[in-house]
């Protein structure tokens, strides 16, 4: 059974009244939702709040899921939208930078677990990401951390692939500039 088929079976069971099916979907996607929200908002507490919002939306709207995209894409769309809404409500801007080599050496949460120095670099990167405009940050995160193709991002954001590539280029350029500023100090 494919991942998509498993998701559809869980959705059907949930619609038919099986609450444990929703819990299984939450267990399956909660960590991905959290890390996407964390990268978008820049901290644990805000990410937790976004996760709760996303799970409430999923619970309320899962019965109306139309399967125009995968469940994974649908959840990422909700997470991105809720994160952006949260950021807009918060209206906090932070500034910090890291060196280019630190950024380029970070690959995933798993590869840095247990390495305090790498965790500190990841925290610094999160602060750098907060300096990007929200739409650029979203595209940067989806490309680099969630390893999505431009086509997948296009489905989530409903933006053209060409526009996404331009936004990604500007986001990457800004991250590199911020990292270089940190090196000049």
XYZ file of N, CA and C in Angstrom:
555
model
N 0.852 -1.178 0.000
C 0.000 0.000 0.000
C 0.901 1.246 0.000
N 0.598 2.174 -0.886
C 1.394 3.398 -0.952
C 1.045 4.319 0.205
N 1.876 5.306 0.390
C 1.669 6.304 1.427
C 0.334 7.030 1.204
N 0.060 7.397 -0.041
C -1.179 8.104 -0.366
C -2.397 7.217 -0.095
N -2.302 5.942 -0.430
C -3.414 5.020 -0.179
C -3.649 4.847 1.322
N -2.555 4.757 2.070
C -2.676 4.640 3.527
C -3.364 5.877 4.099
N -2.944 7.057 3.630
C -3.565 8.308 4.090
C -5.056 8.326 3.777
N -5.416 7.945 2.557
C -6.829 7.948 2.165
C -7.650 6.964 2.988
N -7.067 5.813 3.308
C -7.761 4.845 4.167
C -7.983 5.411 5.565
N -6.970 6.100 6.097
C -7.109 6.717 7.423
C -8.153 7.830 7.403
N -8.165 8.624 6.329
C -9.170 9.699 6.204
C -10.569 9.095 6.161
N -10.740 8.062 5.348
C -12.057 7.417 5.240
C -12.497 6.869 6.595
N -11.586 6.215 7.292
C -11.922 5.669 8.613
C -12.300 6.790 9.580
N -11.596 7.907 9.513
C -11.908 9.054 10.373
C -13.303 9.598 10.053
N -13.592 9.740 8.770
C -14.902 10.244 8.353
C -16.003 9.294 8.828
N -15.685 8.004 8.850
C -16.652 7.003 9.313
C -16.742 6.928 10.841
N -15.998 7.804 11.538
C -16.138 7.889 12.991
C -15.005 7.301 13.804
N -13.968 6.821 13.170
C -12.844 6.230 13.896
C -11.828 7.319 14.263
N -11.913 7.813 15.492
C -11.030 8.881 15.961
C -9.561 8.456 15.981
N -9.296 7.174 16.184
C -7.900 6.720 16.242
C -7.208 6.900 14.891
N -7.984 6.921 13.811
C -7.391 7.154 12.490
C -6.824 8.565 12.401
N -7.524 9.525 12.974
C -6.996 10.885 12.999
C -5.720 10.930 13.836
N -5.722 10.256 14.961
C -4.533 10.212 15.812
C -3.341 9.620 15.065
N -3.585 8.614 14.245
C -2.501 8.016 13.456
C -1.965 9.010 12.429
N -2.853 9.796 11.825
C -2.396 10.835 10.889
C -1.567 11.889 11.623
N -2.017 12.251 12.804
C -1.266 13.233 13.605
C 0.128 12.689 13.912
N 0.209 11.444 14.354
C 1.513 10.847 14.658
C 2.407 10.814 13.418
N 1.817 10.584 12.286
C 2.568 10.480 11.045
C 3.136 11.830 10.600
N 2.367 12.904 10.792
C 2.750 14.202 10.226
C 3.141 15.266 11.250
N 2.936 15.038 12.518
C 3.157 16.065 13.528
C 4.578 16.609 13.530
N 5.557 15.748 13.428
C 6.946 16.215 13.462
C 7.271 17.072 12.232
N 6.782 16.674 11.075
C 7.015 17.464 9.866
C 6.332 18.824 9.968
N 5.120 18.845 10.504
C 4.403 20.108 10.710
C 5.206 20.995 11.664
N 5.659 20.390 12.761
C 6.403 21.156 13.760
C 7.654 21.796 13.146
N 8.455 20.996 12.444
C 9.713 21.545 11.930
C 9.481 22.606 10.864
N 8.454 22.440 10.057
C 8.147 23.483 9.070
C 7.706 24.758 9.792
N 6.833 24.623 10.769
C 6.374 25.785 11.539
C 7.532 26.422 12.307
N 8.414 25.596 12.859
C 9.562 26.111 13.618
C 10.464 26.950 12.722
N 10.738 26.459 11.530
C 11.593 27.207 10.605
C 10.923 28.493 10.148
N 9.618 28.443 10.013
C 8.898 29.651 9.588
C 8.826 30.688 10.716
N 8.542 30.250 11.934
C 8.353 31.197 13.031
C 9.637 31.517 13.767
N 10.589 30.590 13.744
C 11.878 30.850 14.348
C 12.044 30.405 15.782
N 11.005 29.847 16.395
C 11.193 29.369 17.764
C 10.176 28.290 18.134
N 10.513 27.581 19.184
C 9.741 26.418 19.632
C 8.318 26.786 20.055
N 8.173 27.828 20.861
C 6.865 28.153 21.422
C 5.881 28.583 20.337
N 6.342 29.405 19.409
C 5.479 29.823 18.313
C 5.141 28.640 17.414
N 6.125 27.780 17.175
C 5.890 26.596 16.344
C 4.843 25.691 16.985
N 4.928 25.507 18.296
C 3.935 24.684 18.992
C 2.528 25.258 18.818
N 2.419 26.575 18.893
C 1.114 27.210 18.721
C 0.590 26.991 17.301
N 1.473 27.129 16.311
C 1.075 26.896 14.923
C 0.659 25.439 14.732
N 1.405 24.502 15.310
C 1.060 23.081 15.194
C -0.349 22.848 15.727
N -0.670 23.436 16.864
C -2.005 23.261 17.430
C -3.077 23.806 16.494
N -2.806 24.961 15.892
C -3.751 25.537 14.929
C -3.928 24.608 13.731
N -2.828 24.089 13.222
C -2.873 23.209 12.048
C -3.673 21.948 12.370
N -3.433 21.364 13.530
C -4.148 20.143 13.901
C -5.645 20.408 14.061
N -5.999 21.573 14.590
C -7.423 21.915 14.709
C -8.055 22.075 13.327
N -7.355 22.734 12.410
C -7.864 22.899 11.049
C -8.005 21.537 10.379
N -6.997 20.701 10.532
C -7.070 19.352 9.951
C -8.294 18.607 10.484
N -8.491 18.659 11.790
C -9.607 17.931 12.402
C -10.945 18.420 11.848
N -11.064 19.737 11.713
C -12.325 20.316 11.252
C -12.554 20.112 9.756
N -11.481 20.148 8.969
C -11.647 20.170 7.513
C -11.278 18.871 6.805
N -10.784 17.905 7.540
C -10.371 16.648 6.904
C -11.534 15.960 6.197
N -12.727 16.116 6.734
C -13.902 15.483 6.123
C -14.198 16.071 4.744
N -13.677 17.277 4.487
C -13.904 17.936 3.194
C -12.682 17.871 2.283
N -11.682 17.088 2.661
C -10.464 16.955 1.857
C -10.842 16.419 0.479
N -10.502 17.178 -0.579
C -10.963 16.849 -1.933
C -9.970 16.045 -2.761
N -8.819 15.742 -2.246
C -7.819 14.912 -2.922
C -7.311 15.524 -4.228
N -7.361 16.864 -4.338
C -6.776 17.510 -5.517
C -5.258 17.488 -5.440
N -4.750 17.271 -4.249
C -3.314 17.124 -4.017
C -3.157 16.002 -3.004
N -1.903 15.674 -2.684
C -1.686 14.661 -1.649
C -2.029 15.265 -0.286
N -2.287 14.421 0.668
C -2.559 14.893 2.023
C -1.361 15.688 2.542
N -0.166 15.192 2.232
C 1.075 15.852 2.636
C 1.120 17.297 2.117
N 0.785 17.496 0.853
C 0.768 18.841 0.267
C -0.303 19.705 0.929
N -1.454 19.130 1.172
C -2.551 19.849 1.815
C -2.141 20.315 3.215
N -1.496 19.433 3.962
C -1.054 19.768 5.316
C 0.015 20.859 5.280
N 0.962 20.765 4.338
C 1.989 21.796 4.222
C 1.387 23.148 3.846
N 0.364 23.130 3.023
C -0.315 24.382 2.663
C -0.929 25.012 3.905
N -1.609 24.210 4.692
C -2.209 24.717 5.936
C -1.116 25.236 6.867
N -0.039 24.475 7.013
C 1.056 24.863 7.907
C 1.692 26.168 7.452
N 1.933 26.296 6.165
C 2.524 27.531 5.638
C 1.601 28.715 5.882
N 0.326 28.535 5.576
C -0.643 29.623 5.759
C -0.747 30.023 7.225
N -0.846 29.044 8.107
C -0.958 29.341 9.544
C 0.324 29.986 10.077
N 1.466 29.545 9.584
C 2.735 30.143 10.009
C 2.819 31.603 9.573
N 2.463 31.857 8.329
C 2.495 33.235 7.815
C 1.515 34.106 8.585
N 0.323 33.591 8.834
C -0.649 34.353 9.627
C -0.110 34.646 11.023
N 0.535 33.661 11.623
C 1.112 33.848 12.955
C 2.192 34.924 12.926
N 3.067 34.846 11.932
C 4.141 35.832 11.797
C 3.561 37.231 11.614
N 2.550 37.331 10.779
C 1.933 38.640 10.548
C 1.299 39.191 11.818
N 0.736 38.304 12.633
C 0.163 38.758 13.908
C 1.267 39.175 14.871
N 2.304 38.445 14.884
C 3.409 38.686 15.831
C 4.188 39.944 15.491
N 4.501 40.137 14.217
C 5.220 41.322 13.722
C 6.529 41.578 14.473
N 7.277 40.526 14.725
C 8.564 40.684 15.395
C 9.668 40.455 14.378
N 10.662 41.335 14.374
C 11.808 41.131 13.491
C 13.059 40.968 14.343
N 13.810 39.923 14.049
C 15.060 39.679 14.750
C 16.199 39.793 13.752
N 17.388 40.052 14.274
C 18.531 40.081 13.366
C 19.706 39.340 13.982
N 20.363 38.579 13.136
C 21.527 37.800 13.531
C 22.107 37.217 12.266
N 23.332 36.770 12.289
C 23.883 36.150 11.089
C 24.875 35.065 11.470
N 25.165 34.212 10.492
C 26.151 33.155 10.672
C 27.064 33.141 9.461
N 28.159 32.434 9.558
C 29.067 32.381 8.422
C 28.567 31.403 7.364
N 28.999 31.624 6.137
C 28.526 30.847 4.993
C 28.822 29.367 5.151
N 29.982 29.003 5.637
C 30.334 27.590 5.781
C 29.413 26.887 6.770
N 29.039 27.559 7.857
C 28.137 26.946 8.831
C 26.803 26.630 8.175
N 26.313 27.562 7.366
C 25.032 27.358 6.693
C 25.107 26.187 5.721
N 26.130 26.151 4.922
C 26.222 25.136 3.883
C 26.437 23.744 4.450
N 26.941 23.627 5.670
C 27.187 22.318 6.266
C 25.976 21.742 6.997
N 24.912 22.515 7.163
C 23.728 22.011 7.851
C 22.842 21.279 6.856
N 22.467 20.055 7.171
C 21.654 19.263 6.247
C 20.288 18.917 6.839
N 20.242 18.417 8.066
C 18.966 18.012 8.646
C 19.090 17.968 10.161
N 17.948 17.904 10.807
C 17.946 17.833 12.264
C 18.646 16.560 12.743
N 18.422 15.441 12.038
C 19.002 14.171 12.455
C 20.533 14.223 12.447
N 21.113 14.895 11.432
C 22.564 14.898 11.314
C 23.230 15.784 12.361
N 22.456 16.653 13.014
C 23.071 17.530 14.017
C 22.704 17.159 15.453
N 21.840 16.141 15.604
C 21.436 15.746 16.952
C 22.672 15.366 17.751
N 22.721 15.851 18.971
C 23.830 15.513 19.844
C 25.063 16.371 19.633
N 25.067 17.236 18.666
C 26.223 18.077 18.397
C 25.861 19.506 18.783
N 26.301 19.935 19.956
C 25.918 21.232 20.487
C 26.299 22.377 19.564
N 27.493 22.326 19.030
C 27.930 23.401 18.141
C 27.024 23.503 16.918
N 26.671 22.391 16.346
C 25.799 22.388 15.172
C 24.404 22.889 15.536
N 23.934 22.530 16.731
C 22.626 23.031 17.172
C 22.654 24.547 17.300
N 23.741 25.085 17.813
C 23.865 26.535 17.925
C 23.853 27.177 16.541
N 24.514 26.538 15.583
C 24.518 27.062 14.220
C 23.120 27.022 13.619
N 22.365 25.977 13.916
C 20.996 25.885 13.430
C 20.131 26.988 14.026
N 20.328 27.269 15.306
C 19.597 28.366 15.940
C 19.935 29.692 15.277
N 21.210 29.887 14.962
C 21.626 31.104 14.273
C 20.980 31.184 12.898
N 20.936 30.054 12.193
C 20.303 30.027 10.873
C 18.826 30.387 10.993
N 18.158 29.861 12.007
C 16.752 30.206 12.220
C 16.590 31.720 12.381
N 17.507 32.346 13.073
C 17.438 33.803 13.258
C 17.685 34.533 11.946
N 18.598 34.028 11.127
C 18.842 34.623 9.811
C 17.575 34.508 8.964
N 16.929 33.363 9.013
C 15.716 33.164 8.221
C 14.624 34.162 8.606
N 14.613 34.582 9.858
C 13.597 35.538 10.298
C 13.763 36.908 9.639
N 14.929 37.175 9.076
C 15.158 38.453 8.413
C 14.621 38.467 6.978
N 14.322 37.296 6.444
C 13.779 37.223 5.087
C 12.310 37.623 5.085
N 11.850 38.209 3.983
C 10.398 38.404 3.850
C 9.706 37.047 3.935
N 8.508 37.022 4.431
C 7.819 35.776 4.742
C 7.731 34.847 3.531
N 7.360 35.354 2.374
C 7.216 34.494 1.190
C 8.558 33.908 0.771
N 9.628 34.692 0.835
C 10.956 34.182 0.500
C 11.388 33.126 1.514
N 11.093 33.372 2.772
C 11.442 32.417 3.828
C 10.737 31.085 3.587
N 9.460 31.159 3.245
C 8.690 29.943 3.014
C 9.312 29.118 1.881
N 9.619 29.750 0.771
C 10.185 29.044 -0.377
C 11.564 28.492 -0.032
N 12.370 29.288 0.656
C 13.705 28.858 1.057
C 13.625 27.603 1.934
N 12.716 27.605 2.884
C 12.550 26.474 3.799
C 12.041 25.238 3.059
N 11.047 25.428 2.221
C 10.494 24.281 1.500
C 11.538 23.659 0.578
N 12.379 24.477 -0.048
C 13.416 23.949 -0.951
C 14.549 23.287 -0.178
N 15.068 23.952 0.862
C 16.282 23.493 1.533
C 16.050 22.491 2.652
N 15.034 22.679 3.429
C 14.816 21.808 4.579
C 13.825 20.693 4.279
N 12.773 21.015 3.547
C 11.767 20.010 3.236
C 12.043 19.342 1.897
N 13.081 19.820 1.199
C 13.573 19.235 -0.043
C 12.471 19.016 -1.067
N 11.620 20.009 -1.221
C 10.530 19.927 -2.195
C 10.978 20.494 -3.533
N 10.395 19.969 -4.586
C 10.658 20.499 -5.931
C 9.873 21.797 -6.096
N 10.259 22.569 -7.111
C 9.506 23.794 -7.385
C 8.058 23.469 -7.747
N 7.839 22.340 -8.398
C 6.482 21.942 -8.773
C 5.637 21.675 -7.528
N 6.212 20.994 -6.536
C 5.484 20.740 -5.286
C 5.196 22.053 -4.558
N 6.188 22.927 -4.522
C 6.001 24.224 -3.860
C 4.928 25.027 -4.582
N 4.907 24.929 -5.911
C 3.909 25.632 -6.709
C 2.498 25.193 -6.324
N 2.314 23.902 -6.085
C 0.994 23.401 -5.673
C 0.591 23.953 -4.306
N 1.566 24.040 -3.407
C 1.285 24.523 -2.055
C 0.977 26.019 -2.054
N 1.805 26.783 -2.739
C 1.690 28.245 -2.680
C 0.789 28.830 -3.762
N 0.470 28.005 -4.766
C -0.319 28.462 -5.907
C 0.373 29.604 -6.646
N 1.698 29.540 -6.713
C 2.524 30.509 -7.444
C 3.202 29.792 -8.597
N 3.587 30.550 -9.613
C 4.235 29.952 -10.774
C 5.637 29.473 -10.408
N 6.110 28.458 -11.108
C 7.444 27.924 -10.875
C 8.488 29.008 -11.127
N 8.306 29.797 -12.187
C 9.251 30.884 -12.488
C 9.327 31.906 -11.368
N 8.176 32.277 -10.835
C 8.144 33.219 -9.714
C 8.800 32.652 -8.469
N 8.592 31.361 -8.248
C 9.208 30.700 -7.097
C 10.722 30.687 -7.227
N 11.212 30.402 -8.430
C 12.656 30.381 -8.648
C 13.257 31.756 -8.396
N 12.578 32.796 -8.844
C 13.069 34.163 -8.612
C 13.086 34.480 -7.119
N 12.013 34.132 -6.409
C 11.961 34.375 -4.967
C 13.033 33.582 -4.231
N 13.254 32.337 -4.646
C 14.278 31.525 -4.010
C 15.663 32.143 -4.223
N 15.926 32.591 -5.441
C 17.217 33.209 -5.737
C 17.454 34.417 -4.836
N 16.438 35.274 -4.692
C 16.573 36.455 -3.832
C 16.761 36.055 -2.366
N 16.034 35.041 -1.928
C 16.163 34.577 -0.543
C 17.563 34.044 -0.296
N 18.054 33.200 -1.198
C 19.386 32.631 -1.027
C 20.443 33.730 -1.009
N 20.306 34.695 -1.911
C 21.249 35.816 -1.983
C 21.267 36.595 -0.661
N 20.098 36.832 -0.089
C 20.016 37.562 1.186
C 20.644 36.770 2.327
N 20.419 35.461 2.349
C 21.008 34.627 3.409
C 22.529 34.696 3.314
N 23.066 34.574 2.109
C 24.515 34.639 1.925
C 25.042 36.005 2.364
N 24.342 37.088 2.000
C 24.765 38.438 2.411
C 24.770 38.566 3.930
N 23.721 38.071 4.584
C 23.659 38.148 6.050
C 24.791 37.342 6.692
N 25.105 36.236 6.107
C 26.192 35.415 6.656
C 27.516 36.152 6.511
N 27.726 36.802 5.376
C 28.972 37.547 5.162
C 29.069 38.728 6.111
N 27.946 39.405 6.380
C 27.937 40.505 7.353
C 28.382 40.003 8.707
N 27.952 38.815 9.095
C 28.360 38.226 10.366
C 29.828 37.936 10.410
N 30.428 37.628 9.267
C 31.866 37.345 9.216
C 32.715 38.602 9.304
N 32.140 39.749 8.908
C 32.892 41.001 8.887
C 33.073 41.604 10.271
N 32.302 41.130 11.237
C 32.363 41.742 12.576
C 33.599 41.370 13.322
